């Protein structure tokens, strides 16, 4: 029988760099067999498409809701699907959604039946240096993610000054004195270093001050909601960019894959918006075969306005967008 499979639980607020870290770790797995569980807040399984597939990795998607709210069976089912997916796994990376409270998930990972087959090696929390204060203000989940970490990765430090990096590092040390802080750009961590990093601290695990109660989902982030917009039709790139740029500041995150039309050609783009910072990248490399669309996450979202704005991006008048 296989001994307990080590699990690295990766948390961090919306857009902090969790998928970037998973992809970076997968690039370095060299002969290790790694299982990945990805979890989405929105209905569209975007992260499943953004994770690079390769030999020696298996992936299970836990879509439509935070892992902390998923029913017991969903998480157990996803993890046991991985554990029994063929050759024995050397490691599992469990990526949470950006709004998940890690407390209840850790609780389940360290309790039977999961603890019979898995060993939670560490909880790694990505912290977005460019949105540190704002994320803490917006959501209790951002705070819980920091306090439950065994290792904190202060990411996106290319977007702030060295002084700000030091201020945030000091803030993190106050919030979670026992977790080392690694400063990173694009989640630049070595898999070997990560696996050597601190085994989970039993003391921290049993400390009531770090536990916190699981709050109802709406309270995770000031009634944060998501809108899924799907379209297999082609969008006009300029209209789409300007729609993204005009979204209200209550929109915290947009991500997805869309087909755009420019100069007579259509192509797929990966879309990321994190607090107003828009990135559109060519999606050729990932070979899009899933559903195209975007998920918009934020508070107080004007659903009809967002849907009609997206519909207005359609490239050709005779085509119609089909909202999810
Ligand atoms: N400038 C900069 N961008 C980064 C860095 N790390 C990640 N990004 C970008 O930030 C965006 C979000 O990164 P993801 O890895 O998708 O973030 P995530 O935490 O998985 O996002 P959610 O699943 O929505 O919570 C992408 O456009 C990344 O390329 C960084 O260190 N610097």
Tab-separated table of C-alpha atoms and ligand atoms in Angstrom:
chain	number	residue	atom	x	y	z
A	1	UNK	CA	0.000	0.000	0.000
A	2	UNK	CA	1.246	3.525	-0.803
A	3	UNK	CA	2.303	5.560	2.221
A	4	UNK	CA	0.522	8.868	2.869
A	5	UNK	CA	0.944	11.199	-0.111
A	6	UNK	CA	2.376	14.597	0.838
A	7	UNK	CA	0.075	17.506	-0.002
A	8	UNK	CA	1.037	21.147	-0.462
A	9	UNK	CA	-2.034	23.324	0.023
A	10	UNK	CA	-1.678	26.560	-1.972
A	11	UNK	CA	-3.829	29.502	-0.943
A	12	UNK	CA	-3.778	33.242	-1.541
A	13	UNK	CA	-6.255	35.942	-2.455
A	14	UNK	CA	-7.727	36.413	-5.950
A	15	UNK	CA	-4.987	36.973	-8.501
A	16	UNK	CA	-2.082	36.632	-6.069
A	17	UNK	CA	-0.268	34.061	-8.248
A	18	UNK	CA	-1.444	30.598	-7.163
A	19	UNK	CA	-1.793	29.169	-10.682
A	20	UNK	CA	1.510	30.790	-11.626
A	21	UNK	CA	3.120	28.920	-8.711
A	22	UNK	CA	1.481	25.607	-9.624
A	23	UNK	CA	2.734	25.896	-13.210
A	24	UNK	CA	6.212	26.814	-12.032
A	25	UNK	CA	6.357	23.848	-9.682
A	26	UNK	CA	5.093	21.499	-12.387
A	27	UNK	CA	7.865	22.673	-14.720
A	28	UNK	CA	10.394	21.468	-12.146
A	29	UNK	CA	8.915	18.132	-11.201
A	30	UNK	CA	11.544	16.085	-13.092
A	31	UNK	CA	10.456	12.489	-12.793
A	32	UNK	CA	8.124	13.074	-9.870
A	33	UNK	CA	4.502	12.161	-10.360
A	34	UNK	CA	2.431	15.128	-9.211
A	35	UNK	CA	-1.336	15.381	-8.809
A	36	UNK	CA	-3.073	18.751	-8.967
A	37	UNK	CA	-6.488	19.764	-7.638
A	38	UNK	CA	-7.704	23.181	-8.771
A	39	UNK	CA	-10.677	24.967	-7.294
A	40	UNK	CA	-12.666	27.859	-8.758
A	41	UNK	CA	-14.984	30.396	-7.196
A	42	UNK	CA	-16.789	30.962	-10.512
A	43	UNK	CA	-18.659	28.483	-12.647
A	44	UNK	CA	-16.184	28.319	-15.505
A	45	UNK	CA	-13.260	25.909	-15.034
A	46	UNK	CA	-10.631	28.441	-16.142
A	47	UNK	CA	-7.716	27.303	-13.993
A	48	UNK	CA	-8.018	23.783	-15.373
A	49	UNK	CA	-7.205	25.245	-18.798
A	50	UNK	CA	-4.397	27.459	-17.517
A	51	UNK	CA	-2.466	24.659	-15.810
A	52	UNK	CA	0.170	23.282	-18.179
A	53	UNK	CA	-0.435	19.600	-18.880
A	54	UNK	CA	2.578	17.333	-19.051
A	55	UNK	CA	3.741	13.761	-18.607
A	56	UNK	CA	3.609	12.607	-15.012
A	57	UNK	CA	0.818	14.844	-13.798
A	58	UNK	CA	-2.865	14.296	-13.165
A	59	UNK	CA	-5.377	17.040	-12.626
A	60	UNK	CA	-8.822	17.182	-11.064
A	61	UNK	CA	-10.997	20.296	-11.133
A	62	UNK	CA	-13.209	21.186	-8.216
A	63	UNK	CA	-15.308	23.876	-9.866
A	64	UNK	CA	-18.141	26.151	-8.856
A	65	UNK	CA	-17.515	27.201	-5.294
A	66	UNK	CA	-14.836	27.638	-2.694
A	67	UNK	CA	-13.051	24.517	-1.560
A	68	UNK	CA	-13.812	25.530	2.023
A	69	UNK	CA	-17.539	25.382	1.293
A	70	UNK	CA	-17.443	22.345	-1.002
A	71	UNK	CA	-19.295	19.452	0.465
A	72	UNK	CA	-17.180	16.946	2.292
A	73	UNK	CA	-17.637	14.435	-0.527
A	74	UNK	CA	-16.389	16.836	-3.235
A	75	UNK	CA	-12.953	17.388	-1.750
A	76	UNK	CA	-12.607	13.784	-0.645
A	77	UNK	CA	-13.785	12.626	-4.086
A	78	UNK	CA	-11.307	14.863	-5.923
A	79	UNK	CA	-8.391	13.788	-3.764
A	80	UNK	CA	-9.217	10.118	-3.869
A	81	UNK	CA	-9.720	10.319	-7.668
A	82	UNK	CA	-6.150	11.578	-7.841
A	83	UNK	CA	-4.758	9.108	-5.345
A	84	UNK	CA	-6.245	6.203	-7.303
A	85	UNK	CA	-5.540	7.562	-10.768
A	86	UNK	CA	-2.898	5.064	-11.790
A	87	UNK	CA	0.735	5.143	-10.802
A	88	UNK	CA	1.447	6.194	-7.207
A	89	UNK	CA	1.754	9.939	-6.758
A	90	UNK	CA	4.814	11.522	-5.173
A	91	UNK	CA	3.042	14.747	-4.297
A	92	UNK	CA	-0.295	16.554	-4.533
A	93	UNK	CA	-0.700	20.304	-5.095
A	94	UNK	CA	-4.108	21.516	-3.912
A	95	UNK	CA	-4.828	25.020	-5.240
A	96	UNK	CA	-7.674	26.750	-3.473
A	97	UNK	CA	-9.897	29.422	-4.923
A	98	UNK	CA	-8.881	32.979	-4.073
A	99	UNK	CA	-11.779	33.494	-1.676
A	100	UNK	CA	-11.389	30.273	0.271
A	101	UNK	CA	-10.887	30.248	4.002
A	102	UNK	CA	-8.128	27.666	4.477
A	103	UNK	CA	-9.091	26.760	8.058
A	104	UNK	CA	-11.849	24.236	7.315
A	105	UNK	CA	-9.820	22.681	4.501
A	106	UNK	CA	-6.785	22.172	6.732
A	107	UNK	CA	-9.063	20.671	9.335
A	108	UNK	CA	-10.324	18.115	6.855
A	109	UNK	CA	-6.905	17.340	5.441
A	110	UNK	CA	-5.506	16.489	8.871
A	111	UNK	CA	-8.522	14.432	9.977
A	112	UNK	CA	-9.655	10.940	8.937
A	113	UNK	CA	-10.475	9.766	6.369
A	114	UNK	CA	-8.190	12.099	4.365
A	115	UNK	CA	-5.330	11.892	6.841
A	116	UNK	CA	-5.279	8.097	6.344
A	117	UNK	CA	-4.117	8.523	2.756
A	118	UNK	CA	-2.614	12.030	2.706
A	119	UNK	CA	-0.149	14.026	4.724
A	120	UNK	CA	-0.507	17.798	4.699
A	121	UNK	CA	3.106	18.830	4.287
A	122	UNK	CA	2.528	22.559	4.306
A	123	UNK	CA	0.133	25.383	3.567
A	124	UNK	CA	1.687	27.992	1.298
A	125	UNK	CA	0.007	31.378	0.987
A	126	UNK	CA	0.701	33.718	-1.909
A	127	UNK	CA	0.437	37.386	-0.965
A	128	UNK	CA	-0.072	39.999	-3.686
A	129	UNK	CA	2.371	42.800	-2.851
A	130	UNK	CA	0.548	45.227	-5.143
A	131	UNK	CA	-2.796	44.751	-3.366
A	132	UNK	CA	-1.822	43.852	0.177
A	133	UNK	CA	-3.863	46.467	2.074
A	134	UNK	CA	-6.812	46.369	-0.281
A	135	UNK	CA	-7.152	42.587	-0.072
A	136	UNK	CA	-7.042	42.630	3.719
A	137	UNK	CA	-9.691	45.360	3.760
A	138	UNK	CA	-11.918	43.493	1.325
A	139	UNK	CA	-12.019	40.025	2.714
A	140	UNK	CA	-11.638	38.108	5.894
A	141	UNK	CA	-10.428	35.232	3.727
A	142	UNK	CA	-7.271	37.221	2.865
A	143	UNK	CA	-6.482	37.521	6.580
A	144	UNK	CA	-7.214	33.859	7.286
A	145	UNK	CA	-5.031	32.786	4.378
A	146	UNK	CA	-2.088	34.650	5.905
A	147	UNK	CA	-2.607	33.444	9.456
A	148	UNK	CA	-2.972	29.781	8.446
A	149	UNK	CA	0.192	29.666	6.322
A	150	UNK	CA	3.262	27.597	7.123
A	151	UNK	CA	5.087	29.528	4.422
A	152	UNK	CA	4.258	32.962	3.021
A	153	UNK	CA	5.287	33.903	-0.515
A	154	UNK	CA	5.288	37.662	-0.953
A	155	UNK	CA	4.678	37.713	-4.701
A	156	UNK	CA	4.405	40.427	-7.383
A	157	UNK	CA	7.184	42.393	-5.735
A	158	UNK	CA	8.138	43.771	-9.176
A	159	UNK	CA	5.041	45.978	-8.911
A	160	UNK	CA	6.049	47.785	-5.689
A	161	UNK	CA	9.101	49.579	-4.301
A	162	UNK	CA	11.715	47.858	-2.092
A	163	UNK	CA	10.447	49.989	0.821
A	164	UNK	CA	6.929	48.679	0.331
A	165	UNK	CA	8.254	45.120	0.215
A	166	UNK	CA	9.848	45.655	3.621
A	167	UNK	CA	6.684	47.253	5.051
A	168	UNK	CA	4.536	44.348	3.878
A	169	UNK	CA	7.057	41.825	5.142
A	170	UNK	CA	6.890	43.475	8.577
A	171	UNK	CA	3.088	43.354	8.430
A	172	UNK	CA	3.163	39.654	7.544
A	173	UNK	CA	5.537	38.932	10.413
A	174	UNK	CA	3.066	40.544	12.799
A	175	UNK	CA	0.103	38.647	11.375
A	176	UNK	CA	1.852	35.275	11.324
A	177	UNK	CA	5.147	35.332	13.251
A	178	UNK	CA	5.853	31.634	12.760
A	179	UNK	CA	5.769	31.538	8.943
A	180	UNK	CA	8.917	32.362	6.976
A	181	UNK	CA	8.390	34.972	4.242
A	182	UNK	CA	9.877	34.370	0.801
A	183	UNK	CA	10.021	37.385	-1.506
A	184	UNK	CA	9.184	36.460	-5.110
A	185	UNK	CA	8.414	37.656	-8.602
A	186	UNK	CA	6.124	35.415	-10.639
A	187	UNK	CA	6.125	32.895	-7.799
A	188	UNK	CA	9.799	32.152	-8.462
A	189	UNK	CA	10.200	29.242	-6.067
A	190	UNK	CA	12.209	26.068	-6.432
A	191	UNK	CA	10.191	22.928	-5.970
A	192	UNK	CA	13.059	21.363	-4.034
A	193	UNK	CA	13.206	24.371	-1.685
A	194	UNK	CA	9.474	24.343	-1.228
A	195	UNK	CA	9.386	20.672	-0.376
A	196	UNK	CA	12.176	21.196	2.115
A	197	UNK	CA	10.338	24.136	3.659
A	198	UNK	CA	8.859	23.910	6.987
A	199	UNK	CA	6.931	20.803	7.699
A	200	UNK	CA	3.578	21.807	9.043
A	201	UNK	CA	3.758	23.174	12.560
A	202	UNK	CA	1.604	21.115	14.894
A	203	UNK	CA	1.664	23.914	17.491
A	204	UNK	CA	0.255	26.467	15.086
A	205	UNK	CA	-2.358	23.983	13.990
A	206	UNK	CA	-3.760	23.618	17.449
A	207	UNK	CA	-3.545	27.288	18.355
A	208	UNK	CA	-7.086	28.670	18.718
A	209	UNK	CA	-5.906	32.148	17.743
A	210	UNK	CA	-4.947	30.866	14.314
A	211	UNK	CA	-7.990	28.745	13.752
A	212	UNK	CA	-10.991	30.994	13.369
A	213	UNK	CA	-14.501	29.824	12.695
A	214	UNK	CA	-15.652	29.126	9.192
A	215	UNK	CA	-17.894	31.998	8.190
A	216	UNK	CA	-20.792	31.765	5.729
A	217	UNK	CA	-19.617	32.269	2.176
A	218	UNK	CA	-21.046	35.723	1.672
A	219	UNK	CA	-18.944	36.928	4.577
A	220	UNK	CA	-15.727	35.722	2.959
A	221	UNK	CA	-15.473	38.947	1.129
A	222	UNK	CA	-18.169	41.560	1.532
A	223	UNK	CA	-20.736	39.619	-0.512
A	224	UNK	CA	-18.333	38.761	-3.267
A	225	UNK	CA	-20.107	37.266	-6.272
A	226	UNK	CA	-19.095	36.023	-9.680
A	227	UNK	CA	-20.593	36.361	-13.140
A	228	UNK	CA	-19.668	33.825	-15.792
A	229	UNK	CA	-19.867	34.997	-19.388
A	230	UNK	CA	-19.291	32.453	-22.103
A	231	UNK	CA	-18.911	32.907	-25.809
A	232	UNK	CA	-17.610	30.657	-28.519
A	233	UNK	CA	-18.047	33.634	-30.838
A	234	UNK	CA	-15.375	36.105	-31.743
A	235	UNK	CA	-14.977	39.351	-29.826
A	236	UNK	CA	-13.535	42.555	-31.212
A	237	UNK	CA	-10.190	42.957	-29.433
A	238	UNK	CA	-10.336	46.741	-29.129
A	239	UNK	CA	-13.901	46.729	-27.835
A	240	UNK	CA	-13.037	43.960	-25.402
A	241	UNK	CA	-9.981	45.802	-24.074
A	242	UNK	CA	-11.979	48.957	-23.592
A	243	UNK	CA	-14.807	47.043	-21.852
A	244	UNK	CA	-12.244	45.523	-19.462
A	245	UNK	CA	-10.717	48.961	-18.843
A	246	UNK	CA	-14.140	50.434	-18.057
A	247	UNK	CA	-15.198	47.857	-15.458
A	248	UNK	CA	-15.944	49.461	-12.072
A	249	UNK	CA	-13.386	49.290	-9.229
A	250	UNK	CA	-15.677	46.880	-7.361
A	251	UNK	CA	-14.517	44.260	-9.879
A	252	UNK	CA	-11.517	42.619	-8.225
A	253	UNK	CA	-10.755	39.885	-10.702
A	254	UNK	CA	-11.495	38.862	-14.270
A	255	UNK	CA	-9.996	35.773	-15.834
A	256	UNK	CA	-10.700	33.584	-18.770
A	257	UNK	CA	-9.980	32.651	-22.344
A	258	UNK	CA	-11.646	34.417	-25.262
A	259	UNK	CA	-11.452	34.330	-29.025
A	260	UNK	CA	-10.794	37.776	-30.478
A	261	UNK	CA	-10.871	39.157	-33.976
A	262	UNK	CA	-8.254	41.550	-35.294
A	263	UNK	CA	-7.176	42.447	-38.803
A	264	UNK	CA	-9.169	39.655	-40.377
A	265	UNK	CA	-7.873	36.902	-38.096
A	266	UNK	CA	-9.174	35.305	-34.938
A	267	UNK	CA	-7.007	34.082	-32.080
A	268	UNK	CA	-7.400	32.932	-28.506
A	269	UNK	CA	-6.262	35.153	-25.651
A	270	UNK	CA	-5.765	34.420	-21.955
A	271	UNK	CA	-7.349	37.247	-19.971
A	272	UNK	CA	-6.248	38.376	-16.536
A	273	UNK	CA	-7.443	41.466	-14.702
A	274	UNK	CA	-6.339	41.918	-11.103
A	275	UNK	CA	-7.548	45.156	-9.522
A	276	UNK	CA	-7.576	47.024	-12.803
A	277	UNK	CA	-4.276	45.641	-14.133
A	278	UNK	CA	-5.141	44.069	-17.504
A	279	UNK	CA	-3.018	41.372	-19.125
A	280	UNK	CA	-3.951	39.708	-22.408
A	281	UNK	CA	-1.644	36.912	-23.542
A	282	UNK	CA	-1.644	34.710	-26.589
A	283	UNK	CA	-3.219	31.368	-25.740
A	284	UNK	CA	-1.739	29.385	-28.628
A	285	UNK	CA	0.641	27.495	-26.359
A	286	UNK	CA	-2.012	26.091	-24.081
A	287	UNK	CA	-4.072	24.688	-26.978
A	288	UNK	CA	-7.563	25.790	-25.913
A	289	UNK	CA	-10.070	22.976	-26.039
A	290	UNK	CA	-12.471	23.930	-23.252
A	291	UNK	CA	-15.208	26.502	-23.071
A	292	UNK	CA	-14.247	30.100	-23.835
A	293	UNK	CA	-15.401	32.931	-21.628
A	294	UNK	CA	-14.546	35.058	-18.637
A	295	UNK	CA	-15.432	35.058	-14.971
A	296	UNK	CA	-15.915	38.459	-13.342
A	297	UNK	CA	-15.548	38.508	-9.540
A	298	UNK	CA	-16.270	41.425	-7.246
A	299	UNK	CA	-18.714	43.003	-4.855
A	300	UNK	CA	-21.950	44.835	-5.712
A	301	UNK	CA	-21.732	43.743	-9.341
A	302	UNK	CA	-24.307	45.141	-11.749
A	303	UNK	CA	-25.119	41.850	-13.459
A	304	UNK	CA	-27.185	43.159	-16.417
A	305	UNK	CA	-24.701	45.961	-17.171
A	306	UNK	CA	-21.733	43.570	-17.107
A	307	UNK	CA	-23.526	41.045	-19.327
A	308	UNK	CA	-24.592	43.619	-21.876
A	309	UNK	CA	-21.118	45.207	-21.875
A	310	UNK	CA	-19.583	41.836	-22.687
A	311	UNK	CA	-22.187	41.208	-25.358
A	312	UNK	CA	-21.282	44.554	-26.911
A	313	UNK	CA	-17.754	43.287	-27.514
A	314	UNK	CA	-18.901	40.828	-30.100
A	315	UNK	CA	-16.915	41.175	-33.293
A	316	UNK	CA	-19.540	40.674	-35.921
A	317	UNK	CA	-23.100	41.929	-35.723
A	318	UNK	CA	-24.689	38.728	-36.933
A	319	UNK	CA	-23.136	36.703	-34.074
A	320	UNK	CA	-24.698	36.464	-30.651
A	321	UNK	CA	-23.133	35.927	-27.231
A	322	UNK	CA	-24.783	33.262	-25.142
A	323	UNK	CA	-24.474	34.248	-21.455
A	324	UNK	CA	-23.908	31.358	-19.024
B	1	LIG	N1	3.665	41.592	-12.475
B	1	LIG	C1	3.480	40.378	-11.961
B	1	LIG	N2	2.442	39.634	-12.377
B	1	LIG	C2	2.279	38.405	-11.830
B	1	LIG	C3	3.172	37.879	-10.856
B	1	LIG	N3	2.745	36.638	-10.501
B	1	LIG	C4	1.633	36.400	-11.244
B	1	LIG	N4	1.361	37.470	-12.048
B	1	LIG	C5	0.215	37.649	-12.972
B	1	LIG	O1	-0.954	37.877	-12.174
B	1	LIG	C6	-2.113	37.352	-12.821
B	1	LIG	C7	-2.824	36.380	-11.880
B	1	LIG	O2	-1.977	35.267	-11.625
B	1	LIG	P1	-2.573	33.836	-11.256
B	1	LIG	O3	-1.434	32.915	-11.044
B	1	LIG	O4	-3.618	33.436	-12.228
B	1	LIG	O5	-3.283	34.179	-9.878
B	1	LIG	P2	-4.245	33.236	-9.014
B	1	LIG	O6	-3.908	33.473	-7.592
B	1	LIG	O7	-4.173	31.823	-9.485
B	1	LIG	O8	-5.656	33.840	-9.389
B	1	LIG	P3	-7.118	33.328	-8.917
B	1	LIG	O9	-7.188	31.865	-9.261
B	1	LIG	O10	-8.094	34.141	-9.677
B	1	LIG	O11	-7.237	33.592	-7.467
B	1	LIG	C8	-1.587	36.692	-14.110
B	1	LIG	O12	-1.696	37.634	-15.163
B	1	LIG	C9	-0.123	36.424	-13.807
B	1	LIG	O13	0.704	36.353	-14.942
B	1	LIG	C10	4.281	38.706	-10.440
B	1	LIG	O14	5.106	38.346	-9.575
B	1	LIG	N5	4.368	39.937	-11.028
